[in-house]
């Protein structure tokens, strides 16, 4: 059931979800849409939070995490999907559970033209690389969809992604409202 | 001790054999191509993860594994070409500072697997300096056989390490590991986690 404050609290409930799934490694390149979740993760000493120089590092890192029996999640914005493409081969080859939470840019009221090409291609690119993708375009769908894709990753040994629509996050306007 | 090639440069197989002697329960990730053939030539085993792809990712696989298994020593052996494709990971690893991770680059200054084209290290790019600049407190440059025992000791000791060994251009015949990545992952997980590895969710 959607609750009154879904709009504002889904990042906190995503953090709770990561804890419920016993996630211990969080790899990320920051996105404004993930800022609150990242803050929550950084405040948790039980999590290894690793800021990456490029998102593909996170794909390789989580392959290593699973080798050692640790569960991880990769946080990024949609343009980061483009940086992951070849490295996803590893997760397919090894059958590594690899859940990704992707905040979408360039898909709903975008201001920045540079976000549109990769934002438009993100889902197709992930799917072309064998990743199971589900979208959440309403605040109340974010946590259930993330839960489903994290389960799919660890239960069925594959890369999965939840795309969190820009409609949920809101479009940055750089003060040009 | 690792004997040199006729060129005077270190022989990659002899180097690998020396570094992996009496390795105990060390976990070893090898970059795609020749480094993977090298660790396999020394002896394929469940604690080895030879890579068949993911160029540029070897060191980061090492980081994820080192964080997951803080009581095990993790060694990443990779080529100069593979390391150059993941330079940013040097910064990420140095900042994360896992004390149980060692990286050894076998630098032949070429892309061996694809026909021996020169890499940037051939033109003077200094990966040791880059690692130091990234924040690795401990780095080692190995150019002579006499240094190999110290290299081995550093790799098997404690602390985050970036080491680079200048090796000859010789390309010994490939010794191929199993090609099925799912098998390679499952056997490494089993050797660390026991049969429970196959029931984790
Ligand atoms: C993304 C990507 N680009 C290019 C290649 C082709 N390739 C495979 S191995 C290799 C060279 C590896 O060189 P290095 O790491 O120095 O190892 P060496 O054989 O010299 O020991 C290249 C370019 C690839 N497999 N993947
Ligand atoms: Mg090389």
mmCIF file of C-alpha atoms and ligand atoms in Angstrom:
data_model
loop_
_atom_site.group_PDB
_atom_site.id
_atom_site.type_symbol
_atom_site.label_atom_id
_atom_site.label_comp_id
_atom_site.label_asym_id
_atom_site.label_seq_id
_atom_site.Cartn_x
_atom_site.Cartn_y
_atom_site.Cartn_z
ATOM 1 C CA UNK A 1 0.000 0.000 0.000
ATOM 2 C CA UNK A 2 1.335 3.428 -0.885
ATOM 3 C CA UNK A 3 1.851 5.534 2.200
ATOM 4 C CA UNK A 4 1.681 9.296 2.607
ATOM 5 C CA UNK A 5 5.392 9.730 2.833
ATOM 6 C CA UNK A 6 6.581 7.270 0.171
ATOM 7 C CA UNK A 7 7.741 10.208 -1.898
ATOM 8 C CA UNK A 8 10.285 11.283 0.688
ATOM 9 C CA UNK A 9 11.304 8.129 2.499
ATOM 10 C CA UNK A 10 12.034 5.535 -0.195
ATOM 11 C CA UNK A 11 15.817 6.087 0.111
ATOM 12 C CA UNK A 12 15.638 5.280 3.826
ATOM 13 C CA UNK A 13 13.582 2.209 3.077
ATOM 14 C CA UNK A 14 16.056 1.157 0.376
ATOM 15 C CA UNK A 15 18.751 1.293 3.051
ATOM 16 C CA UNK A 16 16.589 -0.937 5.290
ATOM 17 C CA UNK A 17 16.136 -3.287 2.331
ATOM 18 C CA UNK A 18 19.889 -3.597 1.782
ATOM 19 C CA UNK A 19 20.278 -4.483 5.449
ATOM 20 C CA UNK A 20 17.426 -7.014 5.256
ATOM 21 C CA UNK A 21 19.217 -8.719 2.362
ATOM 22 C CA UNK A 22 22.478 -8.854 4.353
ATOM 23 C CA UNK A 23 24.247 -6.682 1.802
ATOM 24 C CA UNK A 24 27.706 -5.765 3.121
ATOM 25 C CA UNK A 25 29.423 -4.153 0.129
ATOM 26 C CA UNK A 26 28.087 -1.015 -1.525
ATOM 27 C CA UNK A 27 29.935 0.154 -4.638
ATOM 28 C CA UNK A 28 28.965 3.482 -6.116
ATOM 29 C CA UNK A 29 29.561 6.470 -8.262
ATOM 30 C CA UNK A 30 27.441 9.206 -6.706
ATOM 31 C CA UNK A 31 24.208 10.463 -8.205
ATOM 32 C CA UNK A 32 22.083 13.175 -6.642
ATOM 33 C CA UNK A 33 19.125 10.779 -6.706
ATOM 34 C CA UNK A 34 21.048 8.364 -4.489
ATOM 35 C CA UNK A 35 22.477 11.029 -2.158
ATOM 36 C CA UNK A 36 20.282 10.139 0.808
ATOM 37 C CA UNK A 37 20.837 6.388 0.445
ATOM 38 C CA UNK A 38 24.586 6.964 0.113
ATOM 39 C CA UNK A 39 24.566 9.069 3.315
ATOM 40 C CA UNK A 40 22.774 6.286 5.167
ATOM 41 C CA UNK A 41 25.246 3.678 3.884
ATOM 42 C CA UNK A 42 28.283 5.787 4.778
ATOM 43 C CA UNK A 43 26.958 6.178 8.312
ATOM 44 C CA UNK A 44 26.818 2.388 8.754
ATOM 45 C CA UNK A 45 30.164 0.949 9.912
ATOM 46 C CA UNK A 46 28.979 -2.577 9.056
ATOM 47 C CA UNK A 47 28.958 -1.697 5.340
ATOM 48 C CA UNK A 48 32.024 -1.485 3.111
ATOM 49 C CA UNK A 49 31.103 1.528 1.012
ATOM 50 C CA UNK A 50 33.473 1.996 -1.913
ATOM 51 C CA UNK A 51 33.370 5.076 -4.115
ATOM 52 C CA UNK A 52 34.547 4.107 -7.586
ATOM 53 C CA UNK A 53 36.308 6.118 -10.273
ATOM 54 C CA UNK A 54 34.064 4.484 -12.883
ATOM 55 C CA UNK A 55 31.064 2.207 -12.576
ATOM 56 C CA UNK A 56 32.691 -0.787 -14.268
ATOM 57 C CA UNK A 57 35.004 -1.053 -11.259
ATOM 58 C CA UNK A 58 31.915 -1.854 -9.224
ATOM 59 C CA UNK A 59 30.919 -4.725 -11.486
ATOM 60 C CA UNK A 60 34.337 -6.334 -11.031
ATOM 61 C CA UNK A 61 34.366 -5.579 -7.298
ATOM 62 C CA UNK A 62 31.031 -7.281 -6.704
ATOM 63 C CA UNK A 63 32.199 -10.317 -8.683
ATOM 64 C CA UNK A 64 35.038 -10.490 -6.170
ATOM 65 C CA UNK A 65 32.691 -9.951 -3.234
ATOM 66 C CA UNK A 66 30.571 -12.932 -4.230
ATOM 67 C CA UNK A 67 33.688 -15.071 -4.712
ATOM 68 C CA UNK A 68 34.323 -14.450 -1.036
ATOM 69 C CA UNK A 69 30.718 -15.002 0.041
ATOM 70 C CA UNK A 70 29.791 -11.335 0.488
ATOM 71 C CA UNK A 71 26.705 -9.754 -1.017
ATOM 72 C CA UNK A 72 26.965 -6.366 -2.671
ATOM 73 C CA UNK A 73 24.970 -3.799 -4.561
ATOM 74 C CA UNK A 74 26.035 -1.263 -7.211
ATOM 75 C CA UNK A 75 24.549 2.243 -7.117
ATOM 76 C CA UNK A 76 24.791 4.552 -10.115
ATOM 77 C CA UNK A 77 22.924 6.896 -12.419
ATOM 78 C CA UNK A 78 21.809 5.876 -15.886
ATOM 79 C CA UNK A 79 24.870 7.275 -17.663
ATOM 80 C CA UNK A 80 27.003 4.912 -15.579
ATOM 81 C CA UNK A 81 25.342 1.957 -17.276
ATOM 82 C CA UNK A 82 27.343 2.800 -20.373
ATOM 83 C CA UNK A 83 30.558 2.485 -18.385
ATOM 84 C CA UNK A 84 29.727 -1.068 -17.301
ATOM 85 C CA UNK A 85 29.037 -2.782 -20.578
ATOM 86 C CA UNK A 86 31.990 -5.106 -21.173
ATOM 87 C CA UNK A 87 32.610 -5.762 -17.487
ATOM 88 C CA UNK A 88 29.105 -7.249 -17.237
ATOM 89 C CA UNK A 89 30.542 -10.140 -19.279
ATOM 90 C CA UNK A 90 32.186 -11.303 -16.056
ATOM 91 C CA UNK A 91 28.910 -11.547 -14.167
ATOM 92 C CA UNK A 92 27.344 -13.485 -17.044
ATOM 93 C CA UNK A 93 30.331 -15.763 -17.485
ATOM 94 C CA UNK A 94 30.658 -16.503 -13.771
ATOM 95 C CA UNK A 95 26.906 -16.390 -13.030
ATOM 96 C CA UNK A 96 27.469 -13.794 -10.344
ATOM 97 C CA UNK A 97 24.531 -12.240 -8.488
ATOM 98 C CA UNK A 98 24.891 -8.541 -9.272
ATOM 99 C CA UNK A 99 22.061 -6.230 -8.238
ATOM 100 C CA UNK A 100 22.208 -2.652 -9.500
ATOM 101 C CA UNK A 101 20.076 0.292 -8.405
ATOM 102 C CA UNK A 102 20.080 2.871 -11.170
ATOM 103 C CA UNK A 103 18.659 6.372 -10.826
ATOM 104 C CA UNK A 104 17.369 7.508 -14.198
ATOM 105 C CA UNK A 105 18.284 10.748 -15.886
ATOM 106 C CA UNK A 106 17.135 11.918 -19.271
ATOM 107 C CA UNK A 107 13.782 10.172 -19.114
ATOM 108 C CA UNK A 108 11.229 12.540 -17.549
ATOM 109 C CA UNK A 109 11.447 16.305 -17.786
ATOM 110 C CA UNK A 110 15.218 16.317 -18.193
ATOM 111 C CA UNK A 111 17.006 19.669 -18.409
ATOM 112 C CA UNK A 112 20.486 18.507 -19.432
ATOM 113 C CA UNK A 113 20.727 17.312 -23.052
ATOM 114 C CA UNK A 114 23.809 15.220 -22.247
ATOM 115 C CA UNK A 115 21.745 12.932 -20.012
ATOM 116 C CA UNK A 116 19.365 11.896 -22.763
ATOM 117 C CA UNK A 117 21.424 9.567 -24.980
ATOM 118 C CA UNK A 118 22.517 7.175 -22.228
ATOM 119 C CA UNK A 119 19.298 7.649 -20.258
ATOM 120 C CA UNK A 120 17.333 6.525 -23.299
ATOM 121 C CA UNK A 121 19.654 3.595 -23.973
ATOM 122 C CA UNK A 122 20.246 2.374 -20.414
ATOM 123 C CA UNK A 123 17.557 -0.306 -20.317
ATOM 124 C CA UNK A 124 18.338 -1.634 -23.807
ATOM 125 C CA UNK A 125 22.062 -1.700 -23.057
ATOM 126 C CA UNK A 126 21.573 -3.576 -19.789
ATOM 127 C CA UNK A 127 19.231 -6.055 -21.447
ATOM 128 C CA UNK A 128 21.627 -6.522 -24.350
ATOM 129 C CA UNK A 129 24.152 -7.603 -21.704
ATOM 130 C CA UNK A 130 21.858 -10.186 -20.183
ATOM 131 C CA UNK A 131 20.672 -8.093 -17.260
ATOM 132 C CA UNK A 132 17.157 -8.513 -15.976
ATOM 133 C CA UNK A 133 15.634 -5.019 -15.701
ATOM 134 C CA UNK A 134 12.579 -3.732 -13.868
ATOM 135 C CA UNK A 135 11.448 -0.107 -13.653
ATOM 136 C CA UNK A 136 9.925 1.852 -10.802
ATOM 137 C CA UNK A 137 8.220 5.062 -11.876
ATOM 138 C CA UNK A 138 6.223 5.754 -8.700
ATOM 139 C CA UNK A 139 7.714 6.293 -5.263
ATOM 140 C CA UNK A 140 5.702 3.456 -3.763
ATOM 141 C CA UNK A 141 7.116 1.039 -6.366
ATOM 142 C CA UNK A 142 10.780 1.697 -5.648
ATOM 143 C CA UNK A 143 11.281 -0.563 -2.640
ATOM 144 C CA UNK A 144 9.190 -3.531 -3.869
ATOM 145 C CA UNK A 145 10.905 -3.388 -7.255
ATOM 146 C CA UNK A 146 14.362 -3.177 -5.715
ATOM 147 C CA UNK A 147 13.445 -6.060 -3.426
ATOM 148 C CA UNK A 148 12.343 -8.128 -6.424
ATOM 149 C CA UNK A 149 15.479 -7.445 -8.458
ATOM 150 C CA UNK A 150 17.812 -8.079 -5.507
ATOM 151 C CA UNK A 151 16.034 -11.404 -4.920
ATOM 152 C CA UNK A 152 16.263 -12.267 -8.608
ATOM 153 C CA UNK A 153 19.995 -11.551 -8.573
ATOM 154 C CA UNK A 154 20.838 -13.735 -5.569
ATOM 155 C CA UNK A 155 18.274 -16.454 -6.150
ATOM 156 C CA UNK A 156 18.955 -16.902 -9.851
ATOM 157 C CA UNK A 157 22.633 -15.852 -10.193
ATOM 158 C CA UNK A 158 22.623 -12.995 -12.656
ATOM 159 C CA UNK A 159 22.960 -9.241 -13.036
ATOM 160 C CA UNK A 160 19.699 -7.424 -12.349
ATOM 161 C CA UNK A 161 18.750 -3.758 -12.244
ATOM 162 C CA UNK A 162 16.028 -1.582 -10.832
ATOM 163 C CA UNK A 163 15.710 1.620 -12.821
ATOM 164 C CA UNK A 164 14.336 4.346 -10.574
ATOM 165 C CA UNK A 165 12.482 6.717 -12.905
ATOM 166 C CA UNK A 166 13.275 10.404 -13.019
ATOM 167 C CA UNK A 167 9.607 10.990 -12.306
ATOM 168 C CA UNK A 168 10.270 9.637 -8.798
ATOM 169 C CA UNK A 169 13.476 11.567 -8.245
ATOM 170 C CA UNK A 170 12.520 14.857 -9.871
ATOM 171 C CA UNK A 171 14.407 16.626 -12.631
ATOM 172 C CA UNK A 172 17.294 18.933 -11.759
ATOM 173 C CA UNK A 173 16.771 22.320 -13.385
ATOM 174 C CA UNK A 174 19.964 24.127 -12.378
ATOM 175 C CA UNK A 175 17.866 27.019 -11.042
ATOM 176 C CA UNK A 176 15.998 27.448 -14.343
ATOM 177 C CA UNK A 177 12.520 26.501 -13.060
ATOM 178 C CA UNK B 1 65.092 -18.177 -7.335
ATOM 179 C CA UNK B 2 63.526 -17.036 -10.606
ATOM 180 C CA UNK B 3 66.043 -17.305 -13.413
ATOM 181 C CA UNK B 4 66.209 -14.644 -16.114
ATOM 182 C CA UNK B 5 65.527 -15.103 -19.808
ATOM 183 C CA UNK B 6 68.561 -14.966 -22.154
ATOM 184 C CA UNK B 7 67.657 -11.271 -22.559
ATOM 185 C CA UNK B 8 68.478 -10.762 -18.897
ATOM 186 C CA UNK B 9 64.847 -9.920 -18.120
ATOM 187 C CA UNK B 10 62.863 -12.004 -15.654
ATOM 188 C CA UNK B 11 61.163 -15.092 -17.048
ATOM 189 C CA UNK B 12 57.416 -14.791 -16.381
ATOM 190 C CA UNK B 13 56.846 -18.457 -15.577
ATOM 191 C CA UNK B 14 59.851 -18.696 -13.279
ATOM 192 C CA UNK B 15 58.692 -15.522 -11.554
ATOM 193 C CA UNK B 16 55.189 -16.904 -11.055
ATOM 194 C CA UNK B 17 56.539 -20.192 -9.793
ATOM 195 C CA UNK B 18 58.743 -18.417 -7.257
ATOM 196 C CA UNK B 19 55.989 -16.100 -6.072
ATOM 197 C CA UNK B 20 53.423 -18.892 -5.683
ATOM 198 C CA UNK B 21 55.745 -21.407 -3.983
ATOM 199 C CA UNK B 22 54.351 -22.545 -0.613
ATOM 200 C CA UNK B 23 51.393 -20.246 -1.081
ATOM 201 C CA UNK B 24 49.359 -21.661 1.785
ATOM 202 C CA UNK B 25 45.738 -20.609 1.572
ATOM 203 C CA UNK B 26 46.424 -17.555 -0.588
ATOM 204 C CA UNK B 27 43.695 -16.740 -3.122
ATOM 205 C CA UNK B 28 44.951 -15.772 -6.578
ATOM 206 C CA UNK B 29 43.172 -13.804 -9.308
ATOM 207 C CA UNK B 30 44.944 -13.689 -12.674
ATOM 208 C CA UNK B 31 44.298 -11.175 -15.442
ATOM 209 C CA UNK B 32 43.197 -12.448 -18.829
ATOM 210 C CA UNK B 33 45.681 -13.994 -21.204
ATOM 211 C CA UNK B 34 49.264 -14.791 -20.300
ATOM 212 C CA UNK B 35 48.984 -14.173 -16.519
ATOM 213 C CA UNK B 36 46.118 -16.689 -16.438
ATOM 214 C CA UNK B 37 48.238 -19.189 -18.378
ATOM 215 C CA UNK B 38 51.126 -18.539 -15.976
ATOM 216 C CA UNK B 39 49.269 -19.347 -12.768
ATOM 217 C CA UNK B 40 47.795 -22.389 -14.471
ATOM 218 C CA UNK B 41 51.246 -23.565 -15.572
ATOM 219 C CA UNK B 42 52.399 -23.327 -11.959
ATOM 220 C CA UNK B 43 49.421 -25.446 -10.934
ATOM 221 C CA UNK B 44 45.689 -25.089 -11.446
ATOM 222 C CA UNK B 45 43.720 -25.291 -8.201
ATOM 223 C CA UNK B 46 40.447 -24.200 -6.637
ATOM 224 C CA UNK B 47 42.058 -21.160 -5.000
ATOM 225 C CA UNK B 48 42.923 -19.753 -8.455
ATOM 226 C CA UNK B 49 40.594 -17.575 -10.466
ATOM 227 C CA UNK B 50 42.075 -17.221 -13.941
ATOM 228 C CA UNK B 51 40.119 -14.645 -15.925
ATOM 229 C CA UNK B 52 39.029 -15.073 -19.537
ATOM 230 C CA UNK B 53 37.689 -11.533 -19.936
ATOM 231 C CA UNK B 54 36.799 -8.424 -17.982
ATOM 232 C CA UNK B 55 39.953 -6.634 -19.086
ATOM 233 C CA UNK B 56 40.734 -3.882 -16.574
ATOM 234 C CA UNK B 57 38.825 -5.546 -13.755
ATOM 235 C CA UNK B 58 41.316 -7.925 -12.171
ATOM 236 C CA UNK B 59 42.451 -5.599 -9.376
ATOM 237 C CA UNK B 60 38.872 -4.691 -8.465
ATOM 238 C CA UNK B 61 37.887 -8.362 -8.267
ATOM 239 C CA UNK B 62 40.775 -8.629 -5.849
ATOM 240 C CA UNK B 63 39.395 -5.718 -3.819
ATOM 241 C CA UNK B 64 35.903 -7.206 -3.530
ATOM 242 C CA UNK B 65 37.339 -10.563 -2.518
ATOM 243 C CA UNK B 66 39.798 -9.023 -0.040
ATOM 244 C CA UNK B 67 36.988 -7.066 1.645
ATOM 245 C CA UNK B 68 34.815 -10.189 1.774
ATOM 246 C CA UNK B 69 37.598 -12.367 3.228
ATOM 247 C CA UNK B 70 39.702 -10.136 5.465
ATOM 248 C CA UNK B 71 41.564 -13.085 6.997
ATOM 249 C CA UNK B 72 42.778 -14.466 3.662
ATOM 250 C CA UNK B 73 45.656 -13.074 1.640
ATOM 251 C CA UNK B 74 44.535 -12.163 -1.892
ATOM 252 C CA UNK B 75 46.979 -11.781 -4.782
ATOM 253 C CA UNK B 76 46.129 -10.300 -8.156
ATOM 254 C CA UNK B 77 48.648 -11.166 -10.891
ATOM 255 C CA UNK B 78 48.040 -9.276 -14.078
ATOM 256 C CA UNK B 79 49.616 -7.782 -17.196
ATOM 257 C CA UNK B 80 50.650 -4.202 -17.859
ATOM 258 C CA UNK B 81 47.988 -3.883 -20.557
ATOM 259 C CA UNK B 82 45.274 -5.155 -18.240
ATOM 260 C CA UNK B 83 46.397 -2.834 -15.427
ATOM 261 C CA UNK B 84 46.517 0.178 -17.754
ATOM 262 C CA UNK B 85 42.849 -0.430 -18.609
ATOM 263 C CA UNK B 86 41.929 -0.174 -14.914
ATOM 264 C CA UNK B 87 44.153 2.679 -13.718
ATOM 265 C CA UNK B 88 41.329 4.282 -11.759
ATOM 266 C CA UNK B 89 41.084 1.154 -9.656
ATOM 267 C CA UNK B 90 44.536 1.952 -8.244
ATOM 268 C CA UNK B 91 43.007 5.072 -6.706
ATOM 269 C CA UNK B 92 39.927 3.209 -5.498
ATOM 270 C CA UNK B 93 42.014 0.462 -3.907
ATOM 271 C CA UNK B 94 44.528 2.836 -2.307
ATOM 272 C CA UNK B 95 41.694 4.833 -0.747
ATOM 273 C CA UNK B 96 39.964 1.660 0.496
ATOM 274 C CA UNK B 97 43.301 0.298 1.782
ATOM 275 C CA UNK B 98 42.537 -3.429 2.272
ATOM 276 C CA UNK B 99 45.472 -4.802 4.283
ATOM 277 C CA UNK B 100 45.202 -8.298 2.775
ATOM 278 C CA UNK B 101 45.540 -7.428 -0.923
ATOM 279 C CA UNK B 102 48.661 -7.591 -3.094
ATOM 280 C CA UNK B 103 48.834 -6.682 -6.772
ATOM 281 C CA UNK B 104 51.658 -7.922 -8.977
ATOM 282 C CA UNK B 105 51.916 -6.535 -12.502
ATOM 283 C CA UNK B 106 54.004 -8.609 -14.871
ATOM 284 C CA UNK B 107 55.240 -5.831 -17.118
ATOM 285 C CA UNK B 108 56.528 -6.989 -20.495
ATOM 286 C CA UNK B 109 55.794 -3.519 -21.908
ATOM 287 C CA UNK B 110 53.561 -5.125 -24.518
ATOM 288 C CA UNK B 111 50.112 -6.503 -25.184
ATOM 289 C CA UNK B 112 51.343 -10.077 -25.484
ATOM 290 C CA UNK B 113 48.118 -11.846 -26.259
ATOM 291 C CA UNK B 114 47.244 -9.735 -29.262
ATOM 292 C CA UNK B 115 50.573 -9.791 -31.088
ATOM 293 C CA UNK B 116 53.082 -7.924 -28.907
ATOM 294 C CA UNK B 117 52.071 -4.367 -29.620
ATOM 295 C CA UNK B 118 53.836 -1.876 -27.324
ATOM 296 C CA UNK B 119 51.904 -0.654 -24.271
ATOM 297 C CA UNK B 120 52.389 2.769 -22.708
ATOM 298 C CA UNK B 121 54.880 1.308 -20.214
ATOM 299 C CA UNK B 122 57.136 0.715 -23.228
ATOM 300 C CA UNK B 123 57.100 4.468 -23.723
ATOM 301 C CA UNK B 124 57.956 5.252 -20.137
ATOM 302 C CA UNK B 125 54.634 5.276 -18.321
ATOM 303 C CA UNK B 126 55.562 4.348 -14.766
ATOM 304 C CA UNK B 127 52.860 2.226 -13.116
ATOM 305 C CA UNK B 128 54.762 2.113 -9.819
ATOM 306 C CA UNK B 129 54.801 5.911 -9.671
ATOM 307 C CA UNK B 130 51.098 5.950 -10.516
ATOM 308 C CA UNK B 131 50.362 3.506 -7.707
ATOM 309 C CA UNK B 132 52.406 5.612 -5.324
ATOM 310 C CA UNK B 133 50.595 8.710 -6.501
ATOM 311 C CA UNK B 134 47.308 6.959 -5.926
ATOM 312 C CA UNK B 135 48.313 6.406 -2.320
ATOM 313 C CA UNK B 136 49.841 2.934 -2.114
ATOM 314 C CA UNK B 137 52.189 3.237 0.859
ATOM 315 C CA UNK B 138 54.082 0.102 -0.159
ATOM 316 C CA UNK B 139 55.293 -0.395 -3.721
ATOM 317 C CA UNK B 140 58.028 -2.563 -5.180
ATOM 318 C CA UNK B 141 59.800 -2.482 -8.516
ATOM 319 C CA UNK B 142 61.512 -5.743 -9.385
ATOM 320 C CA UNK B 143 63.962 -5.925 -12.262
ATOM 321 C CA UNK B 144 66.496 -8.557 -11.172
ATOM 322 C CA UNK B 145 66.239 -12.193 -10.064
ATOM 323 C CA UNK B 146 67.970 -11.373 -6.763
ATOM 324 C CA UNK B 147 64.972 -9.237 -5.798
ATOM 325 C CA UNK B 148 62.440 -12.026 -6.232
ATOM 326 C CA UNK B 149 62.731 -13.450 -2.694
ATOM 327 C CA UNK B 150 61.908 -9.986 -1.272
ATOM 328 C CA UNK B 151 58.989 -9.748 -3.680
ATOM 329 C CA UNK B 152 57.724 -13.114 -2.555
ATOM 330 C CA UNK B 153 58.044 -12.110 1.095
ATOM 331 C CA UNK B 154 56.165 -8.842 0.518
ATOM 332 C CA UNK B 155 53.379 -10.614 -1.345
ATOM 333 C CA UNK B 156 52.987 -13.224 1.371
ATOM 334 C CA UNK B 157 53.361 -10.738 4.208
ATOM 335 C CA UNK B 158 50.754 -8.350 5.551
ATOM 336 C CA UNK B 159 49.645 -5.009 4.176
ATOM 337 C CA UNK B 160 48.425 -3.536 0.930
ATOM 338 C CA UNK B 161 51.055 -3.907 -1.786
ATOM 339 C CA UNK B 162 51.549 -2.823 -5.371
ATOM 340 C CA UNK B 163 54.458 -4.595 -7.039
ATOM 341 C CA UNK B 164 55.643 -4.507 -10.617
ATOM 342 C CA UNK B 165 58.130 -6.911 -12.132
ATOM 343 C CA UNK B 166 59.763 -6.126 -15.439
ATOM 344 C CA UNK B 167 59.620 -9.395 -17.375
ATOM 345 C CA UNK B 168 61.017 -10.486 -20.708
ATOM 346 C CA UNK B 169 59.075 -10.575 -23.936
ATOM 347 C CA UNK B 170 59.113 -14.371 -24.074
ATOM 348 C CA UNK B 171 55.701 -15.961 -24.524
ATOM 349 C CA UNK B 172 55.793 -19.529 -23.252
ATOM 350 C CA UNK B 173 53.138 -21.889 -24.664
ATOM 351 C CA UNK B 174 49.680 -21.251 -23.166
ATOM 352 C CA UNK B 175 48.616 -23.620 -20.394
ATOM 353 C CA UNK B 176 44.871 -23.239 -20.433
ATOM 354 C CA UNK B 177 42.733 -23.322 -17.284
ATOM 355 C CA UNK B 178 39.098 -24.477 -17.365
ATOM 356 C CA UNK B 179 37.052 -22.079 -19.531
ATOM 357 C CA UNK B 180 33.717 -22.207 -17.719
ATOM 358 C CA UNK B 181 33.553 -19.129 -15.499
ATOM 359 C CA UNK B 182 30.656 -20.524 -13.474
ATOM 360 C CA UNK B 183 32.800 -23.519 -12.585
ATOM 361 C CA UNK B 184 35.788 -21.341 -11.719
ATOM 362 C CA UNK B 185 33.644 -19.143 -9.468
ATOM 363 C CA UNK B 186 31.907 -22.081 -7.788
ATOM 364 C CA UNK B 187 35.115 -23.947 -7.008
ATOM 365 C CA UNK B 188 36.755 -20.872 -5.504
ATOM 366 C CA UNK B 189 33.663 -20.165 -3.406
ATOM 367 C CA UNK B 190 33.593 -23.770 -2.240
ATOM 368 C CA UNK B 191 37.234 -23.747 -1.242
ATOM 369 C CA UNK B 192 36.603 -20.649 0.901
ATOM 370 C CA UNK B 193 33.093 -21.290 2.201
ATOM 371 C CA UNK B 194 32.763 -25.079 2.041
ATOM 372 C CA UNK B 195 29.631 -26.807 0.728
ATOM 373 C CA UNK B 196 27.547 -23.942 2.156
ATOM 374 C CA UNK B 197 28.828 -21.912 -0.815
ATOM 375 C CA UNK B 198 26.233 -23.604 -3.000
ATOM 376 C CA UNK B 199 23.333 -22.743 -0.694
ATOM 377 C CA UNK B 200 24.000 -19.067 -0.086
ATOM 378 C CA UNK B 201 21.225 -16.729 -1.190
HETATM 379 C C1 LIG C 1 38.133 -4.846 -23.448
HETATM 380 C C2 LIG C 1 39.149 -5.630 -24.189
HETATM 381 N N1 LIG C 1 39.977 -5.011 -25.057
HETATM 382 C C3 LIG C 1 40.912 -5.718 -25.715
HETATM 383 C C4 LIG C 1 41.025 -7.057 -25.529
HETATM 384 C C5 LIG C 1 42.073 -7.856 -26.277
HETATM 385 N N2 LIG C 1 43.144 -8.273 -25.396
HETATM 386 C C6 LIG C 1 43.160 -9.487 -24.808
HETATM 387 S S1 LIG C 1 44.525 -9.769 -23.914
HETATM 388 C C7 LIG C 1 45.140 -8.265 -24.321
HETATM 389 C C8 LIG C 1 46.519 -7.834 -23.924
HETATM 390 C C9 LIG C 1 46.831 -8.057 -22.526
HETATM 391 O O1 LIG C 1 48.118 -7.513 -22.323
HETATM 392 P P1 LIG C 1 48.776 -7.621 -20.920
HETATM 393 O O2 LIG C 1 47.762 -7.430 -19.873
HETATM 394 O O3 LIG C 1 49.956 -6.720 -20.902
HETATM 395 O O4 LIG C 1 49.217 -9.146 -20.859
HETATM 396 P P2 LIG C 1 50.471 -9.886 -21.560
HETATM 397 O O5 LIG C 1 49.898 -10.860 -22.548
HETATM 398 O O6 LIG C 1 51.327 -8.864 -22.210
HETATM 399 O O7 LIG C 1 51.180 -10.590 -20.454
HETATM 400 C C10 LIG C 1 44.253 -7.539 -25.124
HETATM 401 C C11 LIG C 1 44.505 -6.175 -25.636
HETATM 402 C C12 LIG C 1 40.119 -7.670 -24.628
HETATM 403 N N3 LIG C 1 40.154 -8.988 -24.383
HETATM 404 N N4 LIG C 1 39.208 -6.932 -23.978
HETATM 405 MG MG1 LIG C 2 51.920 -7.106 -21.183
#
